C-alpha cells in the first residue's frame, strides 16, 4: 500500500507541473497519527483531527493531507462532493483508480484502499510567483518524504508470525 501511494504521489507531481515541483529540501521529520513527513526549515506543520497541514512560513504554498474512513460512500462520491463544495473541476478517474481535479490555486488527488481514503490538496499562492522555485523544491521534498502508516498491516504481520511460532511450538 505504501509503495502504491508513493507511486501515485510521484504521478501526481507530474500532474502538478504547473507548480514546477522538484525534490531537494531537507528538514525535520515529524510524526503524525497516520503519517510521517520531512518538514523543511521554512515550513511548519500541525494536525487537526484527520488532517495534517504543512504550510510555508510565508504562506506561499501549502499541502493538506487528510486520511479518513471511506464509510458507506465511494471514493467517487467523496471526490465529487469535495469538488462541488469548492467549486472545482469535474473529478477525473485515472488508470490507477484515483480521482484528480483542481479548484482555485489548488490541485487535488483522492486515493483509497478498502477502508480509508487519502486526499492531497496542494495549493500555491500566485502572489508569491518569485518564491515558486523554492516552494517547488520544498513541496517535492515533502511529498517524496511522506510515509503513510498502516498499523493494522503491522498487527496482521505480527499475528501471522506469532501463529507460525505457535504452530512450530505445537509441532515439537
CSV table of N, CA, C and O in Angstrom, one decimal, residues 61-147:
chain,number,residue,atom,x,y,z
A,61,UNK,N,2.7,28.6,-0.1
A,61,UNK,CA,2.2,27.3,-0.6
A,61,UNK,C,1.8,26.4,0.6
A,61,UNK,O,2.2,26.7,1.8
A,62,UNK,N,1.0,25.4,0.4
A,62,UNK,CA,0.6,24.5,1.5
A,62,UNK,C,0.3,23.1,0.9
A,62,UNK,O,0.0,23.0,-0.3
A,63,UNK,N,0.3,22.2,1.8
A,63,UNK,CA,-0.1,20.8,1.5
A,63,UNK,C,-1.0,20.4,2.6
A,63,UNK,O,-0.7,20.5,3.8
A,64,UNK,N,-2.2,19.9,2.2
A,64,UNK,CA,-3.1,19.3,3.2
A,64,UNK,C,-3.3,17.9,2.9
A,64,UNK,O,-3.7,17.5,1.8
A,65,UNK,N,-3.1,17.0,3.9
A,65,UNK,CA,-3.3,15.6,3.7
A,65,UNK,C,-4.3,15.1,4.7
A,65,UNK,O,-4.2,15.3,5.9
A,66,UNK,N,-5.4,14.6,4.2
A,66,UNK,CA,-6.5,14.0,5.0
A,66,UNK,C,-6.6,12.5,4.8
A,66,UNK,O,-6.7,12.1,3.7
A,67,UNK,N,-6.6,11.8,5.9
A,67,UNK,CA,-6.8,10.4,5.8
A,67,UNK,C,-8.0,10.1,6.7
A,67,UNK,O,-8.0,10.4,7.9
A,68,UNK,N,-9.0,9.4,6.1
A,68,UNK,CA,-10.2,9.2,6.8
A,68,UNK,C,-10.9,7.9,6.3
A,68,UNK,O,-10.6,7.4,5.3
A,69,UNK,N,-11.9,7.5,7.1
A,69,UNK,CA,-12.6,6.2,6.7
A,69,UNK,C,-13.5,6.5,5.5
A,69,UNK,O,-14.1,7.6,5.4
A,70,UNK,N,-13.6,5.5,4.6
A,70,UNK,CA,-14.5,5.6,3.5
A,70,UNK,C,-15.9,5.5,3.9
A,70,UNK,O,-16.8,6.2,3.4
A,71,UNK,N,-16.2,4.7,4.9
A,71,UNK,CA,-17.6,4.6,5.4
A,71,UNK,C,-18.5,3.9,4.2
A,71,UNK,O,-18.0,3.1,3.5
A,72,UNK,N,-19.7,4.4,4.1
A,72,UNK,CA,-20.6,3.9,3.1
A,72,UNK,C,-20.4,4.5,1.7
A,72,UNK,O,-20.9,4.0,0.7
A,73,UNK,N,-19.7,5.7,1.7
A,73,UNK,CA,-19.5,6.4,0.4
A,73,UNK,C,-18.4,5.8,-0.4
A,73,UNK,O,-17.4,5.3,0.1
A,74,UNK,N,-18.6,5.9,-1.7
A,74,UNK,CA,-17.5,5.5,-2.6
A,74,UNK,C,-16.5,6.7,-2.7
A,74,UNK,O,-16.8,7.8,-2.4
A,75,UNK,N,-15.3,6.3,-3.2
A,75,UNK,CA,-14.2,7.4,-3.4
A,75,UNK,C,-14.7,8.4,-4.4
A,75,UNK,O,-14.5,9.6,-4.3
A,76,UNK,N,-15.5,8.0,-5.4
A,76,UNK,CA,-16.0,8.9,-6.4
A,76,UNK,C,-16.9,9.9,-5.8
A,76,UNK,O,-16.9,11.1,-6.1
A,77,UNK,N,-17.8,9.4,-4.9
A,77,UNK,CA,-18.8,10.3,-4.3
A,77,UNK,C,-18.1,11.3,-3.4
A,77,UNK,O,-18.4,12.5,-3.4
A,78,UNK,N,-17.1,10.9,-2.6
A,78,UNK,CA,-16.4,11.8,-1.8
A,78,UNK,C,-15.6,12.8,-2.6
A,78,UNK,O,-15.7,14.0,-2.3
A,79,UNK,N,-15.0,12.4,-3.7
A,79,UNK,CA,-14.3,13.4,-4.5
A,79,UNK,C,-15.2,14.4,-5.2
A,79,UNK,O,-15.0,15.6,-5.2
A,80,UNK,N,-16.4,13.9,-5.7
A,80,UNK,CA,-17.3,14.8,-6.3
A,80,UNK,C,-17.9,15.8,-5.3
A,80,UNK,O,-18.0,17.0,-5.6
A,81,UNK,N,-18.2,15.3,-4.1
A,81,UNK,CA,-18.8,16.2,-3.1
A,81,UNK,C,-17.7,17.3,-2.7
A,81,UNK,O,-18.1,18.4,-2.5
A,82,UNK,N,-16.5,16.9,-2.5
A,82,UNK,CA,-15.4,17.9,-2.2
A,82,UNK,C,-15.3,18.9,-3.3
A,82,UNK,O,-15.2,20.1,-3.1
A,83,UNK,N,-15.2,18.4,-4.5
A,83,UNK,CA,-15.0,19.3,-5.7
A,83,UNK,C,-16.2,20.3,-5.8
A,83,UNK,O,-16.0,21.4,-6.0
A,84,UNK,N,-17.4,19.8,-5.7
A,84,UNK,CA,-18.6,20.6,-5.7
A,84,UNK,C,-18.6,21.7,-4.6
A,84,UNK,O,-18.9,22.8,-4.9
A,85,UNK,N,-18.2,21.3,-3.4
A,85,UNK,CA,-18.2,22.2,-2.3
A,85,UNK,C,-17.2,23.3,-2.5
A,85,UNK,O,-17.3,24.4,-1.8
A,86,UNK,N,-16.2,23.1,-3.3
A,86,UNK,CA,-15.1,24.0,-3.5
A,86,UNK,C,-15.2,24.6,-4.9
A,86,UNK,O,-14.2,25.3,-5.4
A,87,UNK,N,-16.3,24.4,-5.6
A,87,UNK,CA,-16.5,24.9,-7.0
A,87,UNK,C,-15.3,24.5,-7.9
A,87,UNK,O,-14.8,25.3,-8.7
A,88,UNK,N,-14.9,23.2,-7.8
A,88,UNK,CA,-13.8,22.7,-8.5
A,88,UNK,C,-14.2,22.1,-9.9
A,88,UNK,O,-15.4,22.1,-10.2
A,89,UNK,N,-13.2,21.6,-10.6
A,89,UNK,CA,-13.5,21.0,-11.9
A,89,UNK,C,-14.1,19.6,-11.6
A,89,UNK,O,-14.1,19.1,-10.5
A,90,UNK,N,-14.6,19.0,-12.6
A,90,UNK,CA,-15.1,17.6,-12.5
A,90,UNK,C,-14.0,16.6,-12.2
A,90,UNK,O,-13.0,16.6,-12.9
A,91,UNK,N,-14.1,15.9,-11.1
A,91,UNK,CA,-13.1,14.9,-10.8
A,91,UNK,C,-12.9,13.9,-12.0
A,91,UNK,O,-13.9,13.4,-12.5
A,92,UNK,N,-11.7,13.6,-12.3
A,92,UNK,CA,-11.4,12.6,-13.4
A,92,UNK,C,-10.8,11.4,-12.8
A,92,UNK,O,-9.9,11.5,-12.0
A,93,UNK,N,-11.2,10.2,-13.2
A,93,UNK,CA,-10.7,8.9,-12.8
A,93,UNK,C,-9.5,8.6,-13.7
A,93,UNK,O,-9.6,8.6,-14.9
A,94,UNK,N,-8.3,8.3,-13.0
A,94,UNK,CA,-7.2,7.9,-13.8
A,94,UNK,C,-7.1,6.3,-13.8
A,94,UNK,O,-7.9,5.6,-13.2
A,95,UNK,N,-6.0,5.8,-14.5
A,95,UNK,CA,-5.9,4.4,-14.7
A,95,UNK,C,-5.6,3.7,-13.4
A,95,UNK,O,-5.8,2.4,-13.3
A,96,UNK,N,-5.2,4.4,-12.3
A,96,UNK,CA,-4.9,3.7,-11.0
A,96,UNK,C,-6.1,3.7,-10.1
A,96,UNK,O,-6.0,3.3,-9.0
A,97,UNK,N,-7.2,4.3,-10.6
A,97,UNK,CA,-8.4,4.4,-9.7
A,97,UNK,C,-8.4,5.6,-8.8
A,97,UNK,O,-9.2,5.6,-7.9
A,98,UNK,N,-7.6,6.6,-9.1
A,98,UNK,CA,-7.5,7.8,-8.3
A,98,UNK,C,-8.4,8.9,-9.0
A,98,UNK,O,-8.5,8.9,-10.2
A,99,UNK,N,-8.9,9.8,-8.2
A,99,UNK,CA,-9.6,11.0,-8.8
A,99,UNK,C,-8.8,12.2,-8.6
A,99,UNK,O,-8.2,12.5,-7.5
A,100,UNK,N,-8.7,13.0,-9.6
A,100,UNK,CA,-7.9,14.3,-9.6
A,100,UNK,C,-8.8,15.4,-10.1
A,100,UNK,O,-9.7,15.2,-11.0
A,101,UNK,N,-8.6,16.6,-9.5
A,101,UNK,CA,-9.3,17.8,-10.0
A,101,UNK,C,-8.6,19.0,-9.5
A,101,UNK,O,-7.7,18.9,-8.7
A,102,UNK,N,-9.0,20.2,-9.9
A,102,UNK,CA,-8.5,21.4,-9.4
A,102,UNK,C,-9.6,22.4,-8.9
A,102,UNK,O,-10.7,22.2,-9.3
A,103,UNK,N,-9.2,23.3,-8.1
A,103,UNK,CA,-10.1,24.4,-7.7
A,103,UNK,C,-9.2,25.6,-7.3
A,103,UNK,O,-8.1,25.3,-6.7
A,104,UNK,N,-9.6,26.8,-7.6
A,104,UNK,CA,-8.8,28.0,-7.4
A,104,UNK,C,-7.3,27.7,-7.7
A,104,UNK,O,-7.0,27.4,-8.8
A,105,UNK,N,-6.4,27.9,-6.7
A,105,UNK,CA,-5.0,27.6,-6.9
A,105,UNK,C,-4.5,26.3,-6.4
A,105,UNK,O,-3.4,26.2,-6.0
A,106,UNK,N,-5.4,25.3,-6.4
A,106,UNK,CA,-5.2,24.0,-5.8
A,106,UNK,C,-5.4,22.9,-6.7
A,106,UNK,O,-6.2,22.9,-7.6
A,107,UNK,N,-4.5,21.9,-6.5
A,107,UNK,CA,-4.7,20.6,-7.2
A,107,UNK,C,-5.0,19.5,-6.2
A,107,UNK,O,-4.4,19.6,-5.1
A,108,UNK,N,-5.9,18.6,-6.5
A,108,UNK,CA,-6.3,17.6,-5.5
A,108,UNK,C,-6.2,16.2,-6.1
A,108,UNK,O,-6.5,16.0,-7.3
A,109,UNK,N,-5.9,15.3,-5.3
A,109,UNK,CA,-5.9,13.9,-5.7
A,109,UNK,C,-6.5,13.1,-4.5
A,109,UNK,O,-6.3,13.3,-3.4
A,110,UNK,N,-7.4,12.2,-4.9
A,110,UNK,CA,-8.1,11.3,-3.9
A,110,UNK,C,-7.6,9.9,-4.3
A,110,UNK,O,-7.7,9.5,-5.5
A,111,UNK,N,-7.2,9.1,-3.3
A,111,UNK,CA,-6.8,7.7,-3.5
A,111,UNK,C,-7.4,6.9,-2.3
A,111,UNK,O,-7.7,7.6,-1.3
A,112,UNK,N,-7.5,5.6,-2.4
A,112,UNK,CA,-8.1,4.9,-1.4
A,112,UNK,C,-7.7,3.4,-1.4
A,112,UNK,O,-7.3,2.9,-2.4
A,113,UNK,N,-7.8,2.8,-0.2
A,113,UNK,CA,-7.8,1.3,-0.2
A,113,UNK,C,-9.2,0.9,0.2
A,113,UNK,O,-10.1,1.6,0.0
A,114,UNK,N,-9.3,-0.3,0.7
A,114,UNK,CA,-10.7,-0.8,1.0
A,114,UNK,C,-11.4,-0.1,2.1
A,114,UNK,O,-12.6,-0.1,2.2
A,115,UNK,N,-10.7,0.5,3.1
A,115,UNK,CA,-11.3,1.1,4.2
A,115,UNK,C,-11.1,2.6,4.4
A,115,UNK,O,-12.0,3.3,4.9
A,116,UNK,N,-10.0,3.1,3.9
A,116,UNK,CA,-9.7,4.5,4.1
A,116,UNK,C,-9.4,5.2,2.7
A,116,UNK,O,-9.0,4.6,1.8
A,117,UNK,N,-9.6,6.6,2.8
A,117,UNK,CA,-9.2,7.3,1.6
A,117,UNK,C,-8.2,8.3,2.1
A,117,UNK,O,-8.1,8.7,3.3
A,118,UNK,N,-7.4,8.8,1.1
A,118,UNK,CA,-6.4,9.8,1.4
A,118,UNK,C,-6.5,10.9,0.4
A,118,UNK,O,-6.6,10.7,-0.8
A,119,UNK,N,-6.6,12.1,0.9
A,119,UNK,CA,-6.8,13.3,0.0
A,119,UNK,C,-5.6,14.2,0.1
A,119,UNK,O,-5.2,14.5,1.2
A,120,UNK,N,-5.0,14.6,-1.0
A,120,UNK,CA,-3.9,15.5,-1.0
A,120,UNK,C,-4.4,16.8,-1.7
A,120,UNK,O,-4.9,16.7,-2.8
A,121,UNK,N,-4.2,17.9,-1.0
A,121,UNK,CA,-4.6,19.2,-1.6
A,121,UNK,C,-3.3,20.1,-1.6
A,121,UNK,O,-2.7,20.3,-0.5
A,122,UNK,N,-2.8,20.4,-2.8
A,122,UNK,CA,-1.6,21.2,-2.9
A,122,UNK,C,-1.9,22.6,-3.4
A,122,UNK,O,-2.5,22.7,-4.5
A,123,UNK,N,-1.6,23.6,-2.7
A,123,UNK,CA,-2.0,25.0,-3.0
A,123,UNK,C,-0.8,25.9,-3.2
A,123,UNK,O,0.2,25.8,-2.4
A,124,UNK,N,-0.8,26.7,-4.2
A,124,UNK,CA,0.3,27.7,-4.4
A,124,UNK,C,-0.4,29.1,-4.6
A,124,UNK,O,-1.3,29.2,-5.4
A,125,UNK,N,0.2,30.0,-3.9
A,125,UNK,CA,-0.4,31.4,-4.0
A,125,UNK,C,0.3,32.1,-5.1
A,125,UNK,O,1.5,32.4,-5.1
A,126,UNK,N,-0.4,32.5,-6.2
A,126,UNK,CA,0.2,33.2,-7.3
A,126,UNK,C,0.9,34.5,-7.0
A,126,UNK,O,1.8,35.0,-7.7
A,127,UNK,N,0.5,35.1,-5.8
A,127,UNK,CA,1.2,36.4,-5.4
A,127,UNK,C,2.7,36.2,-5.1
A,127,UNK,O,3.4,37.1,-5.1
A,128,UNK,N,3.0,34.9,-4.8
A,128,UNK,CA,4.4,34.6,-4.5
A,128,UNK,C,5.2,33.9,-5.6
A,128,UNK,O,6.0,33.1,-5.4
A,129,UNK,N,4.9,34.3,-6.9
A,129,UNK,CA,5.5,33.7,-8.0
A,129,UNK,C,7.0,33.7,-8.0
A,129,UNK,O,7.6,32.7,-8.3
A,130,UNK,N,7.6,34.8,-7.5
A,130,UNK,CA,9.1,34.8,-7.4
A,130,UNK,C,9.6,33.8,-6.4
A,130,UNK,O,10.7,33.4,-6.5
A,131,UNK,N,8.8,33.3,-5.5
A,131,UNK,CA,9.1,32.3,-4.5
A,131,UNK,C,8.9,30.9,-5.0
A,131,UNK,O,9.3,29.9,-4.4
A,132,UNK,N,8.3,30.8,-6.2
A,132,UNK,CA,7.8,29.5,-6.6
A,132,UNK,C,8.9,28.4,-6.8
A,132,UNK,O,8.6,27.2,-6.5
A,133,UNK,N,10.1,28.8,-7.2
A,133,UNK,CA,11.1,27.7,-7.3
A,133,UNK,C,11.5,27.1,-6.0
A,133,UNK,O,11.6,25.9,-5.9
A,134,UNK,N,11.7,28.0,-5.0
A,134,UNK,CA,12.0,27.5,-3.6
A,134,UNK,C,10.8,26.6,-3.1
A,134,UNK,O,11.0,25.5,-2.5
A,135,UNK,N,9.6,27.1,-3.3
A,135,UNK,CA,8.4,26.4,-2.8
A,135,UNK,C,8.3,25.0,-3.5
A,135,UNK,O,8.0,24.0,-3.0
A,136,UNK,N,8.6,25.0,-4.8
A,136,UNK,CA,8.5,23.8,-5.6
A,136,UNK,C,9.5,22.8,-5.1
A,136,UNK,O,9.2,21.6,-5.0
A,137,UNK,N,10.7,23.2,-4.8
A,137,UNK,CA,11.7,22.3,-4.2
A,137,UNK,C,11.2,21.7,-2.9
A,137,UNK,O,11.3,20.5,-2.7
A,138,UNK,N,10.7,22.6,-2.1
A,138,UNK,CA,10.2,22.1,-0.8
A,138,UNK,C,9.0,21.2,-0.9
A,138,UNK,O,8.9,20.1,-0.2
A,139,UNK,N,8.0,21.5,-1.7
A,139,UNK,CA,6.8,20.7,-1.9
A,139,UNK,C,7.2,19.3,-2.4
A,139,UNK,O,6.8,18.3,-1.9
A,140,UNK,N,8.1,19.3,-3.4
A,140,UNK,CA,8.6,18.0,-3.9
A,140,UNK,C,9.3,17.2,-2.9
A,140,UNK,O,9.0,15.9,-2.7
A,141,UNK,N,10.1,17.8,-2.1
A,141,UNK,CA,10.8,17.1,-1.0
A,141,UNK,C,9.8,16.5,0.1
A,141,UNK,O,10.0,15.4,0.5
A,142,UNK,N,8.9,17.4,0.4
A,142,UNK,CA,7.9,16.9,1.4
A,142,UNK,C,7.1,15.7,0.9
A,142,UNK,O,7.0,14.7,1.6
A,143,UNK,N,6.6,15.8,-0.3
A,143,UNK,CA,5.9,14.6,-0.9
A,143,UNK,C,6.7,13.4,-1.0
A,143,UNK,O,6.3,12.3,-0.8
A,144,UNK,N,8.0,13.6,-1.4
A,144,UNK,CA,8.9,12.4,-1.6
A,144,UNK,C,9.2,11.8,-0.2
A,144,UNK,O,9.4,10.6,-0.1
A,145,UNK,N,9.2,12.6,0.9
A,145,UNK,CA,9.5,12.0,2.2
A,145,UNK,C,8.3,11.4,2.9
A,145,UNK,O,8.4,10.8,4.0
A,146,UNK,N,7.1,11.6,2.4
A,146,UNK,CA,5.9,11.2,3.0
A,146,UNK,C,5.8,9.7,3.2
A,146,UNK,O,6.0,8.9,2.2
A,147,UNK,N,5.5,9.2,4.4
A,147,UNK,CA,5.3,7.8,4.6
A,147,UNK,C,4.0,7.6,5.4
A,147,UNK,O,3.8,8.1,6.5
